[in-house]
Amino acid sequence: MDERVLLTGAEGRVGQAVLEGIGDAYEWRLFDRDPPAEETDYEFIVADVTDDEAVRDAMADVDVVLHLAGDPRPEAPWDSVLTNNIDGTRTVYEAAVETGVDRVVFASSNHAVGHYETERKPDLYRKHDDYRLDGTELPRPSNLYGVSKAAGETLGRYYHDEHGLSVACVRIGNLTKGHPPIDYERGQAMWLSYRDCAHLFERCIEAEYGYEIVYGISDNDRKYYSLERAKDVLGYEPQDNSAEFTIEGEPKEDE
Amino acid sequence: MDERVLLTGAEGRVGQAVLEGIGDAYEWRLFDRDPPAEETDYEFIVADVTDDEAVRDAMADVDVVLHLAGDPRPEAPWDSVLTNNIDGTRTVYEAAVETGVDRVVFASSNHAVGHYETERKPDLYRKHDDYRLDGTELPRPSNLYGVSKAAGETLGRYYHDEHGLSVACVRIGNLTKGHPPIDYERGQAMWLSYRDCAHLFERCIEAEYGYEIVYGISDNDRKYYSLERAKDVLGYEPQDNSAEFTIEGEPKEDE
């Protein structure tokens, strides 16, 4: 209960999954440009992540920042991701250095590497295919949103190398509540359950590391992202697997 | 003499090296935000690379773009590289797609990977050390300028994958005229002579490729950048080697 964690983009889906899972484990300060949709007992700052001063102020006495804020739309236009995602993320890293915060956990995205799928789909979404991305590959974004997430990773690398900031970039897959996406092989391959999401971010807060890029997905049979780095360095132990859901959203059988 | 090449940042050092070496080989259209320092016979457009319309207009009937424009200072502040280098480079790729230009050659920089040197210098600047970066490694920028260049590479990857643009990113080393830097091992390791620079960009205009990241240096004994990719894919045949200069700027002996 001692660590104070600043959560930017707290009102987004990832933020909600994190708070649902580990909301009791830390002293949270929530930050979002929209006010809370429901009444909240958490400290809550309404401000924009591109506002240097507001971001610096929000970091007072903070131990770790989970930086989830940004335009989350894969189809977001360039001007928005340039400002909200690239410039906003740089604002967060810079404020962390200026205020003495040691660690930033950055919500990156599967869209940073989406074009690796182009020549391999749909086979790579299936269990028999053992192709894996492991986080050492160069970005191949599938959209400008993905470009902005890759830029946020590179900024993190710079702030780690230059200023000693501990940075984990989590390339989040397809986060859905309750069960995996239905009739969507890609979504089943990169599914991230709510509880695995919360656990993974808890590991990003707790583990020892310098700079890491990890994939944020459950332990899906269909996966084409390696979980080795998240397991080895962070101690991530996913509980879910999209193949185990046999409700209406039953994954298709492998061919 | 048939190909028309748009050269952005034409007044910069790289642009001058290119024109000095292959100024007679193509039909050039020069583009710079500053007017030419000396009278020129080339077509010359004075405009900013962040001006969408000016950039689109400049691409009329162009076959290849050499995109060198941007803030060239390693110590450039974030706001400048965000606008001039990241947003400006995106403007160029986007305009190329819109106007049907097939190829953009992007001037990236050694600063995109400068922090690989941190734990290995000065050994990696010396002939006995066979450590090599080859362009498949993730960026580790040494400054925000380097971050912006890495972002330009990632944008190029996206425009290649998504829109079929042919893109070469040249991580330019230390371009100096006449002889290598004096008493500066790092500069000797990554020296790029004027004639090798012009030849490399000529190969980037002529060769067949989809998306490439190559290092732009001469064939220096001290190099820690691999030239294999530039040689194999582009047909780059460097003529110079910083070790061969024994004038006042004589490189230090290896230890």
Short mmCIF file of C-alpha atoms in Angstrom, two decimals:
data_model
loop_
_atom_site.label_atom_id
_atom_site.label_comp_id
_atom_site.label_asym_id
_atom_site.label_seq_id
_atom_site.Cartn_x
_atom_site.Cartn_y
_atom_site.Cartn_z
CA MET A 1 0.00 0.00 0.00
CA ASP A 2 3.05 2.24 0.08
CA GLU A 3 3.71 2.80 -3.57
CA ARG A 4 2.02 5.70 -5.25
CA VAL A 5 1.19 5.09 -8.90
CA LEU A 6 0.12 7.71 -11.39
CA LEU A 7 -2.25 6.25 -13.99
CA THR A 8 -2.67 8.39 -17.10
CA GLY A 9 -5.61 7.62 -19.36
CA ALA A 10 -7.30 6.13 -16.31
CA GLU A 11 -10.75 6.24 -17.89
CA GLY A 12 -9.74 4.08 -20.84
CA ARG A 13 -10.31 0.36 -21.11
CA VAL A 14 -6.82 -0.67 -20.02
CA GLY A 15 -7.01 1.67 -17.05
CA GLN A 16 -10.29 0.17 -15.99
CA ALA A 17 -8.91 -3.37 -16.25
CA VAL A 18 -5.90 -2.35 -14.14
CA LEU A 19 -8.00 -0.73 -11.44
CA GLU A 20 -10.42 -3.64 -11.38
CA GLY A 21 -7.57 -6.05 -10.75
CA ILE A 22 -5.05 -4.18 -8.61
CA GLY A 23 -6.97 -1.10 -7.50
CA ASP A 24 -6.48 -2.09 -3.86
CA ALA A 25 -2.76 -2.81 -4.11
CA TYR A 26 -1.40 0.71 -4.59
CA GLU A 27 -2.08 4.30 -3.77
CA TRP A 28 -3.39 5.54 -7.07
CA ARG A 29 -3.52 8.97 -8.60
CA LEU A 30 -5.72 8.91 -11.67
CA PHE A 31 -5.23 11.28 -14.57
CA ASP A 32 -7.48 11.68 -17.56
CA ARG A 33 -8.58 14.47 -19.79
CA ASP A 34 -12.17 13.44 -19.19
CA PRO A 35 -13.66 13.53 -15.71
CA PRO A 36 -14.55 10.15 -14.20
CA ALA A 37 -17.66 8.58 -15.74
CA GLU A 38 -18.65 7.25 -12.34
CA GLU A 39 -18.03 8.58 -8.87
CA THR A 40 -14.61 7.51 -7.64
CA ASP A 41 -12.77 7.36 -4.33
CA TYR A 42 -9.41 7.69 -6.03
CA GLU A 43 -7.54 10.96 -6.30
CA PHE A 44 -8.42 12.16 -9.81
CA ILE A 45 -6.81 14.87 -11.93
CA VAL A 46 -8.60 16.12 -15.02
CA ALA A 47 -5.95 17.39 -17.41
CA ASP A 48 -4.37 16.76 -20.76
CA VAL A 49 -1.21 14.71 -21.09
CA THR A 50 0.22 17.34 -23.43
CA ASP A 51 0.07 19.93 -20.63
CA ASP A 52 3.65 19.92 -19.29
CA GLU A 53 2.82 21.65 -16.06
CA ALA A 54 -0.19 19.52 -15.21
CA VAL A 55 1.81 16.36 -15.91
CA ARG A 56 4.71 17.52 -13.73
CA ASP A 57 2.36 18.47 -10.91
CA ALA A 58 0.66 15.09 -11.12
CA MET A 59 3.99 13.35 -10.54
CA ALA A 60 4.61 14.81 -7.09
CA ASP A 61 5.55 11.96 -4.69
CA VAL A 62 4.87 9.36 -7.37
CA ASP A 63 6.92 6.14 -7.54
CA VAL A 64 5.76 4.72 -10.84
CA VAL A 65 3.80 6.06 -13.81
CA LEU A 66 1.54 3.83 -15.86
CA HIS A 67 1.20 5.87 -19.02
CA LEU A 68 -1.88 4.76 -20.89
CA ALA A 69 -3.15 8.14 -22.11
CA GLY A 70 -3.34 8.82 -25.81
CA ASP A 71 -5.66 8.58 -28.74
CA PRO A 72 -6.55 4.85 -28.69
CA ARG A 73 -8.09 4.61 -32.16
CA PRO A 74 -6.18 2.49 -34.67
CA GLU A 75 -7.62 4.77 -37.36
CA ALA A 76 -6.73 7.99 -35.51
CA PRO A 77 -5.52 10.74 -37.83
CA TRP A 78 -1.90 11.79 -37.86
CA ASP A 79 -2.36 15.17 -36.20
CA SER A 80 -4.00 13.53 -33.22
CA VAL A 81 -1.41 10.80 -32.69
CA LEU A 82 1.44 13.27 -33.28
CA THR A 83 0.11 15.47 -30.50
CA ASN A 84 -1.58 13.12 -28.07
CA ASN A 85 0.56 10.03 -28.45
CA ILE A 86 4.03 11.12 -29.53
CA ASP A 87 4.28 14.56 -27.95
CA GLY A 88 2.17 13.49 -24.97
CA THR A 89 4.39 10.51 -24.26
CA ARG A 90 7.50 12.62 -24.47
CA THR A 91 5.90 15.02 -21.99
CA VAL A 92 5.42 12.14 -19.56
CA TYR A 93 9.00 10.85 -19.83
CA GLU A 94 10.42 14.34 -19.51
CA ALA A 95 8.29 15.14 -16.48
CA ALA A 96 9.36 11.85 -14.87
CA VAL A 97 13.01 12.81 -15.22
CA GLU A 98 12.39 16.34 -13.98
CA THR A 99 10.45 15.23 -10.92
CA GLY A 100 12.64 12.25 -10.05
CA VAL A 101 10.16 9.48 -10.85
CA ASP A 102 12.18 6.32 -11.54
CA ARG A 103 9.89 4.29 -13.73
CA VAL A 104 7.41 4.69 -16.58
CA VAL A 105 5.35 1.80 -17.90
CA PHE A 106 4.17 2.64 -21.39
CA ALA A 107 1.09 1.20 -23.07
CA SER A 108 2.32 0.35 -26.54
CA SER A 109 0.27 -1.66 -28.97
CA ASN A 110 0.14 -4.66 -31.27
CA HIS A 111 -0.36 -2.08 -34.04
CA ALA A 112 3.34 -1.18 -33.71
CA VAL A 113 4.08 -4.50 -35.41
CA GLY A 114 0.83 -5.18 -37.28
CA HIS A 115 2.39 -5.40 -40.72
CA TYR A 116 4.39 -8.50 -39.82
CA GLU A 117 1.07 -10.27 -40.23
CA THR A 118 0.49 -9.24 -43.83
CA GLU A 119 2.25 -12.09 -45.62
CA ARG A 120 1.52 -14.69 -42.95
CA LYS A 121 -2.16 -14.38 -42.18
CA PRO A 122 -4.30 -16.22 -41.40
CA ASP A 123 -1.83 -19.05 -40.68
CA LEU A 124 0.00 -17.19 -37.94
CA TYR A 125 -3.26 -16.86 -35.99
CA ARG A 126 -3.49 -20.65 -35.71
CA LYS A 127 -2.10 -23.07 -33.22
CA HIS A 128 -0.03 -25.11 -35.65
CA ASP A 129 1.98 -22.07 -36.71
CA ASP A 130 4.98 -21.44 -34.48
CA TYR A 131 6.00 -18.06 -35.88
CA ARG A 132 6.73 -15.66 -33.02
CA LEU A 133 7.49 -12.00 -32.58
CA ASP A 134 9.56 -11.47 -29.45
CA GLY A 135 10.04 -7.70 -29.13
CA THR A 136 13.54 -7.55 -30.63
CA GLU A 137 12.16 -6.99 -34.14
CA LEU A 138 11.99 -3.56 -35.73
CA PRO A 139 8.52 -1.98 -35.72
CA ARG A 140 6.25 -2.55 -38.71
CA PRO A 141 3.19 -0.46 -37.83
CA SER A 142 -0.14 -1.20 -39.43
CA ASN A 143 -1.37 2.39 -39.10
CA LEU A 144 -0.27 5.84 -37.93
CA TYR A 145 -1.46 4.99 -34.45
CA GLY A 146 1.04 2.12 -34.51
CA VAL A 147 3.74 4.51 -35.74
CA SER A 148 3.02 6.71 -32.73
CA LYS A 149 3.31 3.76 -30.35
CA ALA A 150 6.63 2.71 -31.88
CA ALA A 151 7.83 6.29 -31.41
CA GLY A 152 6.79 6.11 -27.76
CA GLU A 153 8.90 2.96 -27.38
CA THR A 154 11.92 4.68 -28.94
CA LEU A 155 11.44 7.71 -26.71
CA GLY A 156 11.42 5.33 -23.75
CA ARG A 157 14.67 3.78 -24.93
CA TYR A 158 16.22 7.23 -25.10
CA TYR A 159 14.99 8.26 -21.66
CA HIS A 160 16.30 5.00 -20.25
CA ASP A 161 19.71 5.23 -21.90
CA GLU A 162 20.20 8.95 -21.33
CA HIS A 163 18.50 9.51 -17.99
CA GLY A 164 18.41 6.10 -16.32
CA LEU A 165 14.63 5.87 -16.32
CA SER A 166 13.30 2.32 -15.93
CA VAL A 167 10.88 1.78 -18.83
CA ALA A 168 8.67 -1.12 -19.83
CA CYS A 169 6.74 -0.94 -23.09
CA VAL A 170 3.77 -3.30 -23.18
CA ARG A 171 2.52 -4.11 -26.67
CA ILE A 172 -1.07 -4.69 -25.67
CA GLY A 173 -3.05 -7.19 -27.71
CA ASN A 174 -6.82 -7.35 -27.80
CA LEU A 175 -8.22 -6.56 -24.36
CA THR A 176 -11.82 -7.65 -23.92
CA LYS A 177 -13.81 -8.33 -20.81
CA GLY A 178 -15.19 -11.75 -19.94
CA HIS A 179 -14.37 -13.73 -23.05
CA PRO A 180 -12.24 -13.50 -26.18
CA PRO A 181 -13.49 -11.85 -29.36
CA ILE A 182 -15.97 -13.99 -31.26
CA ASP A 183 -15.27 -15.08 -34.84
CA TYR A 184 -12.09 -13.05 -34.93
CA GLU A 185 -9.03 -15.24 -35.14
CA ARG A 186 -6.60 -12.35 -34.85
CA GLY A 187 -8.32 -11.13 -31.71
CA GLN A 188 -8.21 -14.62 -30.22
CA ALA A 189 -4.51 -14.89 -31.05
CA MET A 190 -3.71 -11.69 -29.18
CA TRP A 191 -6.41 -11.75 -26.57
CA LEU A 192 -5.62 -10.21 -23.21
CA SER A 193 -8.04 -11.00 -20.41
CA TYR A 194 -8.79 -8.37 -17.81
CA ARG A 195 -7.13 -10.31 -15.02
CA ASP A 196 -4.00 -11.04 -17.05
CA CYS A 197 -3.86 -7.36 -17.97
CA ALA A 198 -3.98 -6.24 -14.34
CA HIS A 199 -1.44 -8.87 -13.31
CA LEU A 200 0.95 -7.89 -16.10
CA PHE A 201 0.88 -4.22 -15.10
CA GLU A 202 1.37 -5.26 -11.47
CA ARG A 203 4.50 -7.12 -12.58
CA CYS A 204 5.64 -4.01 -14.50
CA ILE A 205 5.34 -2.05 -11.25
CA GLU A 206 7.13 -4.65 -9.11
CA ALA A 207 9.87 -6.31 -11.17
CA GLU A 208 13.48 -5.22 -11.63
CA TYR A 209 14.41 -4.06 -15.12
CA GLY A 210 16.02 -1.33 -17.14
CA TYR A 211 14.31 -1.14 -20.53
CA GLU A 212 11.93 -3.78 -21.82
CA ILE A 213 9.53 -4.36 -24.68
CA VAL A 214 7.06 -7.12 -23.87
CA TYR A 215 3.87 -8.43 -25.39
CA GLY A 216 0.70 -8.04 -23.39
CA ILE A 217 -1.49 -11.03 -24.21
CA SER A 218 -2.89 -14.04 -22.41
CA ASP A 219 -1.29 -17.44 -22.93
CA ASN A 220 -3.36 -18.19 -26.02
CA ASP A 221 -2.85 -21.33 -28.07
CA ARG A 222 -3.16 -19.13 -31.13
CA LYS A 223 -0.49 -16.65 -30.06
CA TYR A 224 2.23 -15.40 -32.38
CA TYR A 225 3.77 -13.12 -29.77
CA SER A 226 6.33 -14.63 -27.49
CA LEU A 227 5.66 -14.33 -23.75
CA GLU A 228 9.18 -15.40 -22.79
CA ARG A 229 10.50 -11.96 -22.01
CA ALA A 230 7.45 -11.01 -19.92
CA LYS A 231 7.73 -14.28 -18.00
CA ASP A 232 11.50 -14.22 -17.54
CA VAL A 233 12.06 -10.58 -16.68
CA LEU A 234 8.75 -9.52 -15.19
CA GLY A 235 7.54 -12.78 -13.68
CA TYR A 236 4.33 -12.63 -15.70
CA GLU A 237 2.15 -15.71 -15.15
CA PRO A 238 -0.90 -15.49 -17.39
CA GLN A 239 -4.00 -17.40 -16.29
CA ASP A 240 -6.07 -17.26 -19.44
CA ASN A 241 -6.06 -18.74 -22.92
CA SER A 242 -8.60 -17.81 -25.56
CA ALA A 243 -8.76 -21.47 -26.65
CA GLU A 244 -10.38 -22.44 -23.35
CA PHE A 245 -13.55 -20.50 -24.01
CA THR A 246 -16.24 -22.68 -25.45
CA ILE A 247 -19.20 -20.39 -25.02
CA GLU A 248 -20.83 -18.73 -27.97
CA GLY A 249 -17.50 -17.14 -28.68
CA GLU A 250 -15.91 -20.51 -29.29
CA PRO A 251 -12.70 -20.14 -31.27
CA LYS A 252 -12.66 -21.88 -34.60
CA GLU A 253 -10.85 -25.19 -34.72
CA ASP A 254 -7.41 -25.24 -36.24
CA GLU A 255 -7.24 -26.63 -39.69
CA MET B 1 19.30 12.58 -67.60
CA ASP B 2 15.69 11.45 -67.61
CA GLU B 3 14.92 10.99 -63.95
CA ARG B 4 13.65 13.94 -62.04
CA VAL B 5 14.74 14.01 -58.44
CA LEU B 6 13.33 16.26 -55.73
CA LEU B 7 15.98 17.15 -53.15
CA THR B 8 14.62 18.54 -49.90
CA GLY B 9 17.05 20.31 -47.61
CA ALA B 10 19.15 21.01 -50.68
CA GLU B 11 21.16 23.74 -48.99
CA GLY B 12 22.40 21.46 -46.22
CA ARG B 13 25.74 19.71 -46.16
CA VAL B 14 24.48 16.37 -47.44
CA GLY B 15 22.59 18.10 -50.24
CA GLN B 16 25.72 19.93 -51.30
CA ALA B 17 27.76 16.71 -51.30
CA VAL B 18 25.10 15.02 -53.44
CA LEU B 19 24.94 17.86 -55.97
CA GLU B 20 28.72 18.11 -56.14
CA GLY B 21 28.96 14.42 -57.00
CA ILE B 22 25.90 13.62 -59.10
CA GLY B 23 24.50 17.03 -59.96
CA ASP B 24 24.88 16.31 -63.68
CA ALA B 25 23.29 12.86 -63.58
CA TYR B 26 19.65 13.83 -62.93
CA GLU B 27 17.13 16.53 -63.51
CA TRP B 28 17.01 18.11 -60.07
CA ARG B 29 14.38 20.13 -58.30
CA LEU B 30 15.84 21.66 -55.17
CA PHE B 31 13.72 22.48 -52.15
CA ASP B 32 14.82 24.32 -49.06
CA ARG B 33 13.30 26.71 -46.62
CA ASP B 34 16.23 29.03 -47.18
CA PRO B 35 16.92 30.53 -50.60
CA PRO B 36 20.12 29.35 -52.30
CA ALA B 37 23.27 30.82 -50.77
CA GLU B 38 24.82 31.07 -54.21
CA GLU B 39 23.27 31.58 -57.60
CA THR B 40 22.06 28.27 -59.01
CA ASP B 41 20.99 26.92 -62.38
CA TYR B 42 18.78 24.28 -60.77
CA GLU B 43 15.06 24.69 -60.33
CA PHE B 44 14.71 25.88 -56.74
CA ILE B 45 11.65 26.03 -54.50
CA VAL B 46 11.82 28.02 -51.28
CA ALA B 47 9.31 26.46 -48.89
CA ASP B 48 9.01 24.59 -45.65
CA VAL B 49 8.81 20.82 -45.57
CA THR B 50 5.91 21.04 -43.11
CA ASP B 51 3.82 22.87 -45.71
CA ASP B 52 1.67 20.06 -47.17
CA GLU B 53 0.65 21.96 -50.25
CA ALA B 54 4.12 23.20 -51.13
CA VAL B 55 5.51 19.69 -50.72
CA ARG B 56 2.79 18.17 -52.90
CA ASP B 57 3.32 20.80 -55.58
CA ALA B 58 7.06 20.16 -55.52
CA MET B 59 6.48 16.50 -56.33
CA ALA B 60 4.81 17.09 -59.69
CA ASP B 61 6.48 14.82 -62.29
CA VAL B 62 9.05 13.66 -59.79
CA ASP B 63 10.44 10.10 -59.89
CA VAL B 64 12.39 9.99 -56.66
CA VAL B 65 12.57 12.17 -53.55
CA LEU B 66 15.77 12.54 -51.57
CA HIS B 67 14.42 13.81 -48.28
CA LEU B 68 17.20 15.52 -46.38
CA ALA B 69 15.27 18.44 -44.90
CA GLY B 70 14.95 18.77 -41.16
CA ASP B 71 16.63 20.30 -38.17
CA PRO B 72 20.16 18.83 -38.46
CA ARG B 73 21.38 19.70 -34.96
CA PRO B 74 22.04 16.75 -32.65
CA GLU B 75 21.15 19.06 -29.76
CA ALA B 76 17.96 20.37 -31.43
CA PRO B 77 15.09 20.86 -28.97
CA TRP B 78 12.10 18.55 -28.99
CA ASP B 79 9.61 21.01 -30.42
CA SER B 80 11.80 21.57 -33.44
CA VAL B 81 12.45 17.91 -34.23
CA LEU B 82 8.81 17.04 -33.57
CA THR B 83 7.71 19.57 -36.16
CA ASN B 84 10.53 19.72 -38.69
CA ASN B 85 11.78 16.15 -38.58
CA ILE B 86 8.89 13.91 -37.55
CA ASP B 87 5.91 15.84 -38.90
CA GLY B 88 7.92 17.10 -41.87
CA THR B 89 8.99 13.61 -42.86
CA ARG B 90 5.44 12.33 -42.59
CA THR B 91 4.37 15.20 -44.87
CA VAL B 92 6.89 14.06 -47.46
CA TYR B 93 5.84 10.37 -47.39
CA GLU B 94 2.17 11.31 -47.52
CA ALA B 95 2.68 13.69 -50.44
CA ALA B 96 4.65 11.01 -52.28
CA VAL B 97 1.72 8.59 -52.00
CA GLU B 98 -0.78 11.25 -52.99
CA THR B 99 1.15 12.36 -56.04
CA GLY B 100 2.24 8.89 -57.16
CA VAL B 101 5.96 9.22 -56.48
CA ASP B 102 7.35 5.69 -56.07
CA ARG B 103 10.40 6.22 -53.95
CA VAL B 104 11.63 8.27 -51.00
CA VAL B 105 15.23 8.15 -49.80
CA PHE B 106 15.36 9.36 -46.22
CA ALA B 107 18.40 10.90 -44.54
CA SER B 108 18.48 9.19 -41.18
CA SER B 109 21.40 9.49 -38.81
CA ASN B 110 23.97 7.69 -36.70
CA HIS B 111 22.26 9.42 -33.76
CA ALA B 112 19.35 6.99 -34.15
CA VAL B 113 21.66 4.33 -32.69
CA GLY B 114 24.17 6.44 -30.76
CA HIS B 115 23.55 4.82 -27.40
CA TYR B 116 24.86 1.46 -28.58
CA GLU B 117 28.26 3.07 -28.16
CA THR B 118 27.88 3.91 -24.49
CA GLU B 119 29.21 0.71 -22.93
CA ARG B 120 31.65 -0.05 -25.74
CA LYS B 121 33.54 3.14 -26.41
CA PRO B 122 36.26 3.83 -27.21
CA ASP B 123 37.04 0.22 -28.16
CA LEU B 124 34.38 0.01 -30.83
CA TYR B 125 35.99 2.96 -32.65
CA ARG B 126 39.17 0.92 -33.17
CA LYS B 127 40.22 -1.46 -35.85
CA HIS B 128 40.74 -4.48 -33.60
CA ASP B 129 37.13 -4.38 -32.44
CA ASP B 130 34.78 -6.27 -34.74
CA TYR B 131 31.49 -5.21 -33.15
CA ARG B 132 29.02 -4.19 -35.88
CA LEU B 133 25.59 -2.64 -36.11
CA ASP B 134 23.85 -3.78 -39.28
CA GLY B 135 20.51 -1.95 -39.37
CA THR B 136 18.39 -4.78 -37.98
CA GLU B 137 18.85 -3.58 -34.39
CA LEU B 138 16.23 -1.52 -32.58
CA PRO B 139 17.01 2.20 -32.37
CA ARG B 140 18.90 3.50 -29.35
CA PRO B 141 19.00 7.24 -29.99
CA SER B 142 21.61 9.40 -28.33
CA ASN B 143 19.43 12.52 -28.39
CA LEU B 144 15.96 13.73 -29.36
CA TYR B 145 17.23 14.43 -32.86
CA GLY B 146 18.07 10.71 -33.06
CA VAL B 147 14.59 9.88 -31.77
CA SER B 148 13.14 11.93 -34.61
CA LYS B 149 15.27 10.12 -37.18
CA ALA B 150 14.21 6.73 -35.84
CA ALA B 151 10.60 7.89 -36.11
CA GLY B 152 11.23 8.87 -39.73
CA GLU B 153 12.51 5.34 -40.39
CA THR B 154 9.40 3.81 -38.81
CA LEU B 155 7.16 6.12 -40.82
CA GLY B 156 8.99 4.93 -43.92
CA ARG B 157 8.36 1.32 -42.95
CA TYR B 158 4.66 2.09 -42.62
CA TYR B 159 4.45 3.90 -45.94
CA HIS B 160 6.26 1.03 -47.59
CA ASP B 161 4.12 -1.70 -46.04
CA GLU B 162 0.83 0.14 -46.38
CA HIS B 163 1.26 2.05 -49.62
CA GLY B 164 4.03 0.23 -51.49
CA LEU B 165 6.43 3.16 -51.42
CA SER B 166 10.05 2.17 -51.98
CA VAL B 167 12.01 3.61 -49.05
CA ALA B 168 15.70 3.63 -48.16
CA CYS B 169 16.80 5.09 -44.84
CA VAL B 170 20.46 6.08 -44.82
CA ARG B 171 21.96 6.40 -41.35
CA ILE B 172 24.50 9.01 -42.27
CA GLY B 173 27.76 9.01 -40.33
CA ASN B 174 30.14 11.94 -40.11
CA LEU B 175 30.20 13.77 -43.44
CA THR B 176 33.19 16.06 -43.84
CA LYS B 177 34.83 17.48 -46.89
CA GLY B 178 38.38 16.65 -47.92
CA HIS B 179 39.59 14.61 -44.99
CA PRO B 180 38.23 12.82 -41.91
CA PRO B 181 37.77 14.59 -38.59
CA ILE B 182 41.03 15.19 -36.76
CA ASP B 183 41.61 13.75 -33.28
CA TYR B 184 38.10 12.39 -33.16
CA GLU B 185 38.04 8.62 -33.21
CA ARG B 186 34.27 8.38 -33.38
CA GLY B 187 34.20 10.69 -36.38
CA GLN B 188 36.89 8.64 -38.10
CA ALA B 189 34.95 5.45 -37.41
CA MET B 190 31.83 6.80 -39.09
CA TRP B 191 33.40 9.11 -41.63
CA LEU B 192 31.57 9.60 -44.92
CA SER B 193 33.55 11.25 -47.67
CA TYR B 194 31.79 13.59 -50.08
CA ARG B 195 32.27 11.28 -53.03
CA ASP B 196 31.09 8.21 -51.16
CA CYS B 197 28.07 10.17 -50.01
CA ALA B 198 27.10 11.18 -53.56
CA HIS B 199 27.71 7.65 -54.84
CA LEU B 200 25.59 6.12 -52.06
CA PHE B 201 22.64 8.39 -52.83
CA GLU B 202 23.07 7.63 -56.53
CA ARG B 203 22.76 3.94 -55.67
CA CYS B 204 19.64 4.71 -53.58
CA ILE B 205 18.11 6.32 -56.67
CA GLU B 206 19.09 3.49 -59.03
CA ALA B 207 18.90 0.17 -57.17
CA GLU B 208 15.90 -2.14 -56.75
CA TYR B 209 14.53 -2.43 -53.23
CA GLY B 210 11.44 -2.25 -51.08
CA TYR B 211 12.42 -0.98 -47.65
CA GLU B 212 15.99 -0.70 -46.46
CA ILE B 213 17.97 0.72 -43.57
CA VAL B 214 21.62 1.15 -44.47
CA TYR B 215 24.61 2.86 -42.93
CA GLY B 216 26.11 5.76 -44.81
CA ILE B 217 29.83 5.72 -44.11
CA SER B 218 33.03 5.21 -46.04
CA ASP B 219 34.87 1.88 -45.79
CA ASN B 220 36.78 2.91 -42.68
CA ASP B 221 39.09 0.51 -40.87
CA ARG B 222 37.60 1.84 -37.67
CA LYS B 223 33.98 1.24 -38.66
CA TYR B 224 31.43 -0.37 -36.35
CA TYR B 225 28.61 -0.11 -38.86
CA SER B 226 28.24 -2.93 -41.33
CA LEU B 227 28.26 -1.96 -45.01
CA GLU B 228 27.03 -5.37 -46.15
CA ARG B 229 23.44 -4.35 -46.74
CA ALA B 230 24.41 -1.21 -48.67
CA LYS B 231 26.81 -3.22 -50.80
CA ASP B 232 24.53 -6.20 -51.38
CA VAL B 233 21.23 -4.46 -52.02
CA LEU B 234 22.28 -1.08 -53.34
CA GLY B 235 25.58 -1.91 -55.00
CA TYR B 236 27.41 0.63 -52.87
CA GLU B 237 31.17 0.63 -53.58
CA PRO B 238 32.86 3.07 -51.22
CA GLN B 239 36.20 4.52 -52.33
CA ASP B 240 37.41 6.07 -49.11
CA ASN B 241 38.71 4.97 -45.73
CA SER B 242 39.53 7.38 -42.94
CA ALA B 243 42.62 5.29 -42.10
CA GLU B 244 44.25 6.25 -45.39
CA PHE B 245 44.58 9.91 -44.53
CA THR B 246 48.00 10.71 -43.15
CA ILE B 247 47.86 14.45 -43.39
CA GLU B 248 47.59 16.63 -40.32
CA GLY B 249 44.36 14.83 -39.60
CA GLU B 250 46.13 11.52 -39.24
CA PRO B 251 44.01 9.03 -37.34
CA LYS B 252 45.47 7.73 -34.12
CA GLU B 253 47.08 4.33 -34.23
CA ASP B 254 45.08 1.46 -32.83
CA GLU B 255 46.24 0.37 -29.44
#
